Amino acid sequence: MAGQFTSLVNSIGGLSLTDRTTELIGSASNFPRLTQQALVEAIRILIQSCEATLAHAERVQTLVESTHTPSDQGIVELSSLRRRVTDLAGITETFNDATERYIIAYITSLASPRTLVQKMLSHFSNELRSIARDVLNSTSDDKNVLRETLEMCYGQTLYASGTLHSDNYFIPLGEADLGWPYDPDFESEDYYEHEDRIVMDDGYAEAFRVRCERKSEKERQQREQWTEFWVQALKHFRNIMSQQRRSPLKDGKGNHTNALWSPY
């Protein structure tokens, strides 16, 4: 199992796409190894727990079927099995958490390292995980998990009320920037001197206007990069699916599979 997931990570890591506006690069170095290791470990523990619980359940089933009336030993075994099932629920939750992190780690690996988009993905990590969780809980087709996650993320960037809208990144960032002495809320000596020069010095006023326009234009472009990232991610996904329809993947036994990425 661990070997299969290592292969899966490597196959994902080789994916890349570029665009004139936004560059997305998937590489093994971008994909957090700790995320992979955590998922593999969660799966290992889940398998062990499921096997132990199944074996215990089969013993309890045999005991219950062999007795026609309730027994004290039956109650002991049922109580023990119930405790195992409760523990299994906690292990399942750990696995679910690792799966969500794995999906977000993959999406993050599509962004070029040390870029604004990668910073924004980190900023929205909780929101991204919530979206991935909603998709995992609602979809009935496993092959659509990534597509639906990307589509929901893209949709959440388009509207001011969306959880991934760029306002939710840039507005708090601006409010936290106390290095801007000309903010009226800051009301420093520099602010009052600045206000006086705006009125009395046309050259200063023009330079300040240009500076503000450049700052505004830079932020506008950065906001576009954020939305464009999701557009390109969706295009990338659709290209992969189109290629697979033309040349279906095969599993380790040579059988055709419709999986987005083969773990073999």
PDB file of C-alpha atoms in Angstrom:
ATOM      1  CA  MET A   1       0.000   0.000   0.000  1.00  0.00           C
ATOM      2  CA  ALA A   2       2.762   2.467   0.914  1.00  0.00           C
ATOM      3  CA  GLY A   3       4.524   1.691  -2.362  1.00  0.00           C
ATOM      4  CA  GLN A   4       1.351   2.355  -4.331  1.00  0.00           C
ATOM      5  CA  PHE A   5       0.852   5.756  -2.756  1.00  0.00           C
ATOM      6  CA  THR A   6       4.502   6.658  -3.282  1.00  0.00           C
ATOM      7  CA  SER A   7       3.984   5.870  -6.964  1.00  0.00           C
ATOM      8  CA  LEU A   8       0.818   7.976  -6.953  1.00  0.00           C
ATOM      9  CA  VAL A   9       2.686  10.968  -5.540  1.00  0.00           C
ATOM     10  CA  ASN A  10       5.432  10.578  -8.134  1.00  0.00           C
ATOM     11  CA  SER A  11       2.918  10.411 -10.980  1.00  0.00           C
ATOM     12  CA  ILE A  12       1.178  13.556  -9.727  1.00  0.00           C
ATOM     13  CA  GLY A  13       4.533  15.270  -9.292  1.00  0.00           C
ATOM     14  CA  GLY A  14       5.317  14.982 -12.985  1.00  0.00           C
ATOM     15  CA  LEU A  15       2.337  17.082 -14.061  1.00  0.00           C
ATOM     16  CA  SER A  16       2.834  20.669 -15.160  1.00  0.00           C
ATOM     17  CA  LEU A  17       1.161  23.415 -17.133  1.00  0.00           C
ATOM     18  CA  THR A  18       2.020  26.964 -18.013  1.00  0.00           C
ATOM     19  CA  ASP A  19       0.078  30.022 -19.078  1.00  0.00           C
ATOM     20  CA  ARG A  20       1.023  33.537 -20.077  1.00  0.00           C
ATOM     21  CA  THR A  21      -0.436  34.936 -16.876  1.00  0.00           C
ATOM     22  CA  THR A  22      -0.089  32.226 -14.276  1.00  0.00           C
ATOM     23  CA  GLU A  23       2.391  29.369 -14.096  1.00  0.00           C
ATOM     24  CA  LEU A  24       1.490  26.114 -12.414  1.00  0.00           C
ATOM     25  CA  ILE A  25       4.212  23.558 -11.875  1.00  0.00           C
ATOM     26  CA  GLY A  26       3.716  20.214 -10.164  1.00  0.00           C
ATOM     27  CA  SER A  27       6.934  18.627  -8.974  1.00  0.00           C
ATOM     28  CA  ALA A  28       7.914  16.037  -6.426  1.00  0.00           C
ATOM     29  CA  SER A  29       9.894  18.691  -4.554  1.00  0.00           C
ATOM     30  CA  ASN A  30       6.759  20.847  -4.229  1.00  0.00           C
ATOM     31  CA  PHE A  31       4.640  18.028  -2.864  1.00  0.00           C
ATOM     32  CA  PRO A  32       5.075  17.916   0.937  1.00  0.00           C
ATOM     33  CA  ARG A  33       6.622  14.584   1.853  1.00  0.00           C
ATOM     34  CA  LEU A  34       5.187  14.810   5.352  1.00  0.00           C
ATOM     35  CA  THR A  35       1.691  14.946   3.844  1.00  0.00           C
ATOM     36  CA  GLN A  36       2.362  11.771   1.894  1.00  0.00           C
ATOM     37  CA  GLN A  37       3.864  10.014   4.907  1.00  0.00           C
ATOM     38  CA  ALA A  38       0.947  11.023   7.127  1.00  0.00           C
ATOM     39  CA  LEU A  39      -1.559   9.624   4.633  1.00  0.00           C
ATOM     40  CA  VAL A  40       0.340   6.360   4.175  1.00  0.00           C
ATOM     41  CA  GLU A  41       0.572   5.931   7.949  1.00  0.00           C
ATOM     42  CA  ALA A  42      -3.138   6.711   8.365  1.00  0.00           C
ATOM     43  CA  ILE A  43      -3.979   4.071   5.748  1.00  0.00           C
ATOM     44  CA  ARG A  44      -1.706   1.507   7.416  1.00  0.00           C
ATOM     45  CA  ILE A  45      -3.368   2.030  10.796  1.00  0.00           C
ATOM     46  CA  LEU A  46      -6.818   1.978   9.183  1.00  0.00           C
ATOM     47  CA  ILE A  47      -6.088  -1.355   7.482  1.00  0.00           C
ATOM     48  CA  GLN A  48      -4.799  -2.909  10.704  1.00  0.00           C
ATOM     49  CA  SER A  49      -7.774  -1.655  12.684  1.00  0.00           C
ATOM     50  CA  CYS A  50     -10.284  -2.824  10.066  1.00  0.00           C
ATOM     51  CA  GLU A  51      -8.721  -6.280   9.922  1.00  0.00           C
ATOM     52  CA  ALA A  52      -8.697  -6.598  13.720  1.00  0.00           C
ATOM     53  CA  THR A  53     -12.275  -5.314  13.999  1.00  0.00           C
ATOM     54  CA  LEU A  54     -13.471  -7.673  11.265  1.00  0.00           C
ATOM     55  CA  ALA A  55     -11.856 -10.677  12.930  1.00  0.00           C
ATOM     56  CA  HIS A  56     -13.365  -9.697  16.273  1.00  0.00           C
ATOM     57  CA  ALA A  57     -16.798  -9.123  14.726  1.00  0.00           C
ATOM     58  CA  GLU A  58     -16.727 -12.554  13.101  1.00  0.00           C
ATOM     59  CA  ARG A  59     -15.957 -14.184  16.466  1.00  0.00           C
ATOM     60  CA  VAL A  60     -18.781 -12.279  18.153  1.00  0.00           C
ATOM     61  CA  GLN A  61     -21.163 -13.183  15.329  1.00  0.00           C
ATOM     62  CA  THR A  62     -20.328 -16.865  15.738  1.00  0.00           C
ATOM     63  CA  LEU A  63     -20.852 -16.627  19.491  1.00  0.00           C
ATOM     64  CA  VAL A  64     -24.212 -14.871  19.182  1.00  0.00           C
ATOM     65  CA  GLU A  65     -25.442 -17.295  16.519  1.00  0.00           C
ATOM     66  CA  SER A  66     -24.458 -20.306  18.640  1.00  0.00           C
ATOM     67  CA  THR A  67     -26.450 -19.177  21.667  1.00  0.00           C
ATOM     68  CA  HIS A  68     -30.226 -18.925  21.611  1.00  0.00           C
ATOM     69  CA  THR A  69     -30.494 -16.707  24.684  1.00  0.00           C
ATOM     70  CA  PRO A  70     -28.465 -13.690  25.816  1.00  0.00           C
ATOM     71  CA  SER A  71     -25.380 -14.622  27.840  1.00  0.00           C
ATOM     72  CA  ASP A  72     -22.910 -12.833  30.068  1.00  0.00           C
ATOM     73  CA  GLN A  73     -20.056 -13.850  27.748  1.00  0.00           C
ATOM     74  CA  GLY A  74     -21.962 -12.433  24.798  1.00  0.00           C
ATOM     75  CA  ILE A  75     -22.285  -9.099  26.580  1.00  0.00           C
ATOM     76  CA  VAL A  76     -18.543  -9.087  27.322  1.00  0.00           C
ATOM     77  CA  GLU A  77     -17.687  -9.748  23.683  1.00  0.00           C
ATOM     78  CA  LEU A  78     -20.198  -7.208  22.377  1.00  0.00           C
ATOM     79  CA  SER A  79     -18.831  -4.561  24.739  1.00  0.00           C
ATOM     80  CA  SER A  80     -15.305  -5.309  23.565  1.00  0.00           C
ATOM     81  CA  LEU A  81     -16.374  -5.132  19.913  1.00  0.00           C
ATOM     82  CA  ARG A  82     -18.196  -1.872  20.540  1.00  0.00           C
ATOM     83  CA  ARG A  83     -14.997  -0.372  21.940  1.00  0.00           C
ATOM     84  CA  ARG A  84     -13.087  -1.485  18.850  1.00  0.00           C
ATOM     85  CA  VAL A  85     -15.721   0.078  16.589  1.00  0.00           C
ATOM     86  CA  THR A  86     -15.516   3.345  18.534  1.00  0.00           C
ATOM     87  CA  ASP A  87     -11.731   3.342  18.168  1.00  0.00           C
ATOM     88  CA  LEU A  88     -12.135   2.622  14.467  1.00  0.00           C
ATOM     89  CA  ALA A  89     -14.316   5.724  14.101  1.00  0.00           C
ATOM     90  CA  GLY A  90     -11.489   7.843  15.508  1.00  0.00           C
ATOM     91  CA  ILE A  91      -8.973   6.193  13.191  1.00  0.00           C
ATOM     92  CA  THR A  92     -11.315   6.842  10.270  1.00  0.00           C
ATOM     93  CA  GLU A  93     -11.440  10.522  11.215  1.00  0.00           C
ATOM     94  CA  THR A  94      -7.640  10.657  11.179  1.00  0.00           C
ATOM     95  CA  PHE A  95      -7.668   9.085   7.728  1.00  0.00           C
ATOM     96  CA  ASN A  96     -10.283  11.595   6.523  1.00  0.00           C
ATOM     97  CA  ASP A  97      -8.135  14.455   7.791  1.00  0.00           C
ATOM     98  CA  ALA A  98      -5.056  13.064   6.020  1.00  0.00           C
ATOM     99  CA  THR A  99      -7.040  12.669   2.791  1.00  0.00           C
ATOM    100  CA  GLU A 100      -8.163  16.308   2.867  1.00  0.00           C
ATOM    101  CA  ARG A 101      -4.598  17.466   3.471  1.00  0.00           C
ATOM    102  CA  TYR A 102      -3.403  15.278   0.603  1.00  0.00           C
ATOM    103  CA  ILE A 103      -5.846  16.891  -1.830  1.00  0.00           C
ATOM    104  CA  ILE A 104      -4.850  20.399  -0.742  1.00  0.00           C
ATOM    105  CA  ALA A 105      -1.161  19.499  -0.907  1.00  0.00           C
ATOM    106  CA  TYR A 106      -1.663  18.410  -4.510  1.00  0.00           C
ATOM    107  CA  ILE A 107      -3.457  21.638  -5.421  1.00  0.00           C
ATOM    108  CA  THR A 108      -0.736  23.666  -3.701  1.00  0.00           C
ATOM    109  CA  SER A 109       1.944  21.762  -5.616  1.00  0.00           C
ATOM    110  CA  LEU A 110       0.491  23.146  -8.867  1.00  0.00           C
ATOM    111  CA  ALA A 111       1.581  26.673  -7.932  1.00  0.00           C
ATOM    112  CA  SER A 112       5.117  27.826  -8.580  1.00  0.00           C
ATOM    113  CA  PRO A 113       7.208  27.965  -5.383  1.00  0.00           C
ATOM    114  CA  ARG A 114       7.551  31.261  -3.508  1.00  0.00           C
ATOM    115  CA  THR A 115       4.823  32.990  -5.525  1.00  0.00           C
ATOM    116  CA  LEU A 116       1.849  35.053  -4.425  1.00  0.00           C
ATOM    117  CA  VAL A 117      -0.531  32.261  -5.455  1.00  0.00           C
ATOM    118  CA  GLN A 118       1.264  29.808  -3.193  1.00  0.00           C
ATOM    119  CA  LYS A 119       1.050  32.298  -0.322  1.00  0.00           C
ATOM    120  CA  MET A 120      -2.666  32.714  -0.936  1.00  0.00           C
ATOM    121  CA  LEU A 121      -3.179  28.949  -1.018  1.00  0.00           C
ATOM    122  CA  SER A 122      -1.483  28.754   2.365  1.00  0.00           C
ATOM    123  CA  HIS A 123      -3.630  31.631   3.667  1.00  0.00           C
ATOM    124  CA  PHE A 124      -6.825  29.847   2.567  1.00  0.00           C
ATOM    125  CA  SER A 125      -5.765  26.377   3.747  1.00  0.00           C
ATOM    126  CA  ASN A 126      -8.704  25.972   6.140  1.00  0.00           C
ATOM    127  CA  GLU A 127     -11.217  27.111   3.530  1.00  0.00           C
ATOM    128  CA  LEU A 128      -9.692  24.775   0.939  1.00  0.00           C
ATOM    129  CA  ARG A 129      -9.905  21.832   3.299  1.00  0.00           C
ATOM    130  CA  SER A 130     -13.537  22.656   4.048  1.00  0.00           C
ATOM    131  CA  ILE A 131     -14.331  22.620   0.325  1.00  0.00           C
ATOM    132  CA  ALA A 132     -12.484  19.327  -0.186  1.00  0.00           C
ATOM    133  CA  ARG A 133     -14.370  17.845   2.773  1.00  0.00           C
ATOM    134  CA  ASP A 134     -17.731  18.942   1.369  1.00  0.00           C
ATOM    135  CA  VAL A 135     -16.919  17.357  -1.989  1.00  0.00           C
ATOM    136  CA  LEU A 136     -15.711  14.106  -0.423  1.00  0.00           C
ATOM    137  CA  ASN A 137     -18.880  13.918   1.667  1.00  0.00           C
ATOM    138  CA  SER A 138     -21.273  14.661  -1.182  1.00  0.00           C
ATOM    139  CA  THR A 139     -19.884  13.142  -4.376  1.00  0.00           C
ATOM    140  CA  SER A 140     -20.940   9.668  -5.461  1.00  0.00           C
ATOM    141  CA  ASP A 141     -18.258   9.349  -8.144  1.00  0.00           C
ATOM    142  CA  ASP A 142     -14.686   9.145  -6.865  1.00  0.00           C
ATOM    143  CA  LYS A 143     -13.295  10.153 -10.263  1.00  0.00           C
ATOM    144  CA  ASN A 144     -15.013  13.539  -9.910  1.00  0.00           C
ATOM    145  CA  VAL A 145     -13.551  14.491  -6.528  1.00  0.00           C
ATOM    146  CA  LEU A 146     -10.695  16.578  -7.905  1.00  0.00           C
ATOM    147  CA  ARG A 147     -12.790  18.182 -10.648  1.00  0.00           C
ATOM    148  CA  GLU A 148     -15.583  19.143  -8.263  1.00  0.00           C
ATOM    149  CA  THR A 149     -13.079  20.456  -5.729  1.00  0.00           C
ATOM    150  CA  LEU A 150     -11.415  22.656  -8.347  1.00  0.00           C
ATOM    151  CA  GLU A 151     -14.772  23.870  -9.654  1.00  0.00           C
ATOM    152  CA  MET A 152     -16.011  24.764  -6.187  1.00  0.00           C
ATOM    153  CA  CYS A 153     -12.767  26.562  -5.393  1.00  0.00           C
ATOM    154  CA  TYR A 154     -12.972  28.530  -8.629  1.00  0.00           C
ATOM    155  CA  GLY A 155     -16.577  29.459  -7.892  1.00  0.00           C
ATOM    156  CA  GLN A 156     -15.623  30.719  -4.436  1.00  0.00           C
ATOM    157  CA  THR A 157     -13.106  33.149  -5.979  1.00  0.00           C
ATOM    158  CA  LEU A 158     -15.653  34.875  -8.229  1.00  0.00           C
ATOM    159  CA  TYR A 159     -17.992  36.574  -5.772  1.00  0.00           C
ATOM    160  CA  ALA A 160     -17.313  38.933  -2.883  1.00  0.00           C
ATOM    161  CA  SER A 161     -19.201  36.560  -0.585  1.00  0.00           C
ATOM    162  CA  GLY A 162     -17.035  33.605  -1.656  1.00  0.00           C
ATOM    163  CA  THR A 163     -14.752  32.085   0.957  1.00  0.00           C
ATOM    164  CA  LEU A 164     -11.808  32.221  -1.469  1.00  0.00           C
ATOM    165  CA  HIS A 165     -12.457  35.705  -2.830  1.00  0.00           C
ATOM    166  CA  SER A 166      -9.277  37.768  -3.058  1.00  0.00           C
ATOM    167  CA  ASP A 167     -10.773  40.410  -0.730  1.00  0.00           C
ATOM    168  CA  ASN A 168     -10.369  37.912   2.094  1.00  0.00           C
ATOM    169  CA  TYR A 169      -6.623  37.996   1.484  1.00  0.00           C
ATOM    170  CA  PHE A 170      -5.858  41.561   0.424  1.00  0.00           C
ATOM    171  CA  ILE A 171      -8.118  43.475   2.820  1.00  0.00           C
ATOM    172  CA  PRO A 172      -6.674  41.911   6.006  1.00  0.00           C
ATOM    173  CA  LEU A 173      -3.215  42.292   4.487  1.00  0.00           C
ATOM    174  CA  GLY A 174      -3.807  46.001   3.946  1.00  0.00           C
ATOM    175  CA  GLU A 175      -5.232  46.465   7.428  1.00  0.00           C
ATOM    176  CA  ALA A 176      -2.176  44.812   8.931  1.00  0.00           C
ATOM    177  CA  ASP A 177       0.229  47.009   6.968  1.00  0.00           C
ATOM    178  CA  LEU A 178       1.190  49.692   9.485  1.00  0.00           C
ATOM    179  CA  GLY A 179       4.110  50.730   7.322  1.00  0.00           C
ATOM    180  CA  TRP A 180       1.835  53.028   5.314  1.00  0.00           C
ATOM    181  CA  PRO A 181       2.113  56.332   7.204  1.00  0.00           C
ATOM    182  CA  TYR A 182      -0.388  58.118   4.964  1.00  0.00           C
ATOM    183  CA  ASP A 183      -3.395  56.141   6.141  1.00  0.00           C
ATOM    184  CA  PRO A 184      -5.777  58.555   7.950  1.00  0.00           C
ATOM    185  CA  ASP A 185      -6.400  55.884  10.579  1.00  0.00           C
ATOM    186  CA  PHE A 186      -2.702  55.917  11.368  1.00  0.00           C
ATOM    187  CA  GLU A 187      -2.696  59.685  12.067  1.00  0.00           C
ATOM    188  CA  SER A 188       1.041  60.050  12.560  1.00  0.00           C
ATOM    189  CA  GLU A 189       3.062  63.230  12.104  1.00  0.00           C
ATOM    190  CA  ASP A 190       3.986  61.889   8.692  1.00  0.00           C
ATOM    191  CA  TYR A 191       0.301  61.735   7.821  1.00  0.00           C
ATOM    192  CA  TYR A 192      -0.337  65.404   8.621  1.00  0.00           C
ATOM    193  CA  GLU A 193       2.835  66.492   6.828  1.00  0.00           C
ATOM    194  CA  HIS A 194       1.762  64.403   3.862  1.00  0.00           C
ATOM    195  CA  GLU A 195      -1.677  66.051   3.797  1.00  0.00           C
ATOM    196  CA  ASP A 196      -0.114  69.505   3.806  1.00  0.00           C
ATOM    197  CA  ARG A 197       2.240  68.645   0.950  1.00  0.00           C
ATOM    198  CA  ILE A 198      -0.625  67.201  -1.094  1.00  0.00           C
ATOM    199  CA  VAL A 199      -2.309  70.614  -0.959  1.00  0.00           C
ATOM    200  CA  MET A 200       0.764  72.824  -1.395  1.00  0.00           C
ATOM    201  CA  ASP A 201       3.127  70.812  -3.615  1.00  0.00           C
ATOM    202  CA  ASP A 202       1.736  69.865  -7.030  1.00  0.00           C
ATOM    203  CA  GLY A 203       4.783  67.764  -7.873  1.00  0.00           C
ATOM    204  CA  TYR A 204       4.481  65.798  -4.653  1.00  0.00           C
ATOM    205  CA  ALA A 205       0.749  65.346  -5.181  1.00  0.00           C
ATOM    206  CA  GLU A 206       1.308  64.009  -8.696  1.00  0.00           C
ATOM    207  CA  ALA A 207       4.040  61.627  -7.551  1.00  0.00           C
ATOM    208  CA  PHE A 208       1.799  60.330  -4.787  1.00  0.00           C
ATOM    209  CA  ARG A 209      -1.082  59.851  -7.220  1.00  0.00           C
ATOM    210  CA  VAL A 210       1.140  57.842  -9.562  1.00  0.00           C
ATOM    211  CA  ARG A 211       2.391  55.771  -6.657  1.00  0.00           C
ATOM    212  CA  CYS A 212      -1.151  54.973  -5.562  1.00  0.00           C
ATOM    213  CA  GLU A 213      -2.166  54.052  -9.106  1.00  0.00           C
ATOM    214  CA  ARG A 214       0.785  51.699  -9.439  1.00  0.00           C
ATOM    215  CA  LYS A 215      -0.032  50.091  -6.122  1.00  0.00           C
ATOM    216  CA  SER A 216      -3.666  49.669  -7.148  1.00  0.00           C
ATOM    217  CA  GLU A 217      -2.712  48.237 -10.545  1.00  0.00           C
ATOM    218  CA  LYS A 218      -0.308  45.764  -8.957  1.00  0.00           C
ATOM    219  CA  GLU A 219      -3.015  44.537  -6.613  1.00  0.00           C
ATOM    220  CA  ARG A 220      -5.480  44.242  -9.503  1.00  0.00           C
ATOM    221  CA  GLN A 221      -3.029  42.054 -11.413  1.00  0.00           C
ATOM    222  CA  GLN A 222      -2.400  39.936  -8.333  1.00  0.00           C
ATOM    223  CA  ARG A 223      -6.130  39.413  -7.886  1.00  0.00           C
ATOM    224  CA  GLU A 224      -6.372  38.282 -11.503  1.00  0.00           C
ATOM    225  CA  GLN A 225      -3.515  35.831 -10.975  1.00  0.00           C
ATOM    226  CA  TRP A 226      -5.454  34.202  -8.149  1.00  0.00           C
ATOM    227  CA  THR A 227      -8.541  33.604 -10.293  1.00  0.00           C
ATOM    228  CA  GLU A 228      -6.441  32.597 -13.296  1.00  0.00           C
ATOM    229  CA  PHE A 229      -4.711  29.927 -11.229  1.00  0.00           C
ATOM    230  CA  TRP A 230      -8.013  28.084 -10.787  1.00  0.00           C
ATOM    231  CA  VAL A 231      -8.951  28.544 -14.439  1.00  0.00           C
ATOM    232  CA  GLN A 232      -5.683  26.941 -15.520  1.00  0.00           C
ATOM    233  CA  ALA A 233      -5.980  24.164 -12.937  1.00  0.00           C
ATOM    234  CA  LEU A 234      -9.393  23.238 -14.353  1.00  0.00           C
ATOM    235  CA  LYS A 235      -8.083  23.364 -17.928  1.00  0.00           C
ATOM    236  CA  HIS A 236      -5.233  21.118 -16.875  1.00  0.00           C
ATOM    237  CA  PHE A 237      -7.614  18.602 -15.339  1.00  0.00           C
ATOM    238  CA  ARG A 238      -9.785  18.525 -18.457  1.00  0.00           C
ATOM    239  CA  ASN A 239      -6.737  18.024 -20.676  1.00  0.00           C
ATOM    240  CA  ILE A 240      -5.707  15.039 -18.573  1.00  0.00           C
ATOM    241  CA  MET A 241      -9.176  13.517 -18.798  1.00  0.00           C
ATOM    242  CA  SER A 242      -9.240  14.074 -22.554  1.00  0.00           C
ATOM    243  CA  GLN A 243      -5.882  12.335 -22.940  1.00  0.00           C
ATOM    244  CA  GLN A 244      -7.055   9.401 -20.846  1.00  0.00           C
ATOM    245  CA  ARG A 245     -10.174   8.957 -22.962  1.00  0.00           C
ATOM    246  CA  ARG A 246      -7.933   8.672 -26.011  1.00  0.00           C
ATOM    247  CA  SER A 247      -5.411   6.436 -24.271  1.00  0.00           C
ATOM    248  CA  PRO A 248      -6.887   4.768 -21.168  1.00  0.00           C
ATOM    249  CA  LEU A 249      -4.546   4.023 -18.292  1.00  0.00           C
ATOM    250  CA  LYS A 250      -3.846   0.444 -17.281  1.00  0.00           C
ATOM    251  CA  ASP A 251      -3.514  -0.917 -13.797  1.00  0.00           C
ATOM    252  CA  GLY A 252      -0.784  -3.252 -12.538  1.00  0.00           C
ATOM    253  CA  LYS A 253      -2.544  -6.254 -14.116  1.00  0.00           C
ATOM    254  CA  GLY A 254      -2.827  -4.697 -17.558  1.00  0.00           C
ATOM    255  CA  ASN A 255      -6.517  -3.869 -17.185  1.00  0.00           C
ATOM    256  CA  HIS A 256      -7.864  -0.530 -18.363  1.00  0.00           C
ATOM    257  CA  THR A 257      -8.793   1.914 -15.627  1.00  0.00           C
ATOM    258  CA  ASN A 258     -10.528   5.292 -15.647  1.00  0.00           C
ATOM    259  CA  ALA A 259      -8.650   6.554 -12.590  1.00  0.00           C
ATOM    260  CA  LEU A 260      -7.318  10.081 -12.953  1.00  0.00           C
ATOM    261  CA  TRP A 261      -3.869   8.969 -11.811  1.00  0.00           C
ATOM    262  CA  SER A 262      -2.837   5.361 -11.639  1.00  0.00           C
ATOM    263  CA  PRO A 263      -1.013   4.391  -8.410  1.00  0.00           C
ATOM    264  CA  TYR A 264       0.910   1.667 -10.208  1.00  0.00           C
TER     265      TYR A 264
END
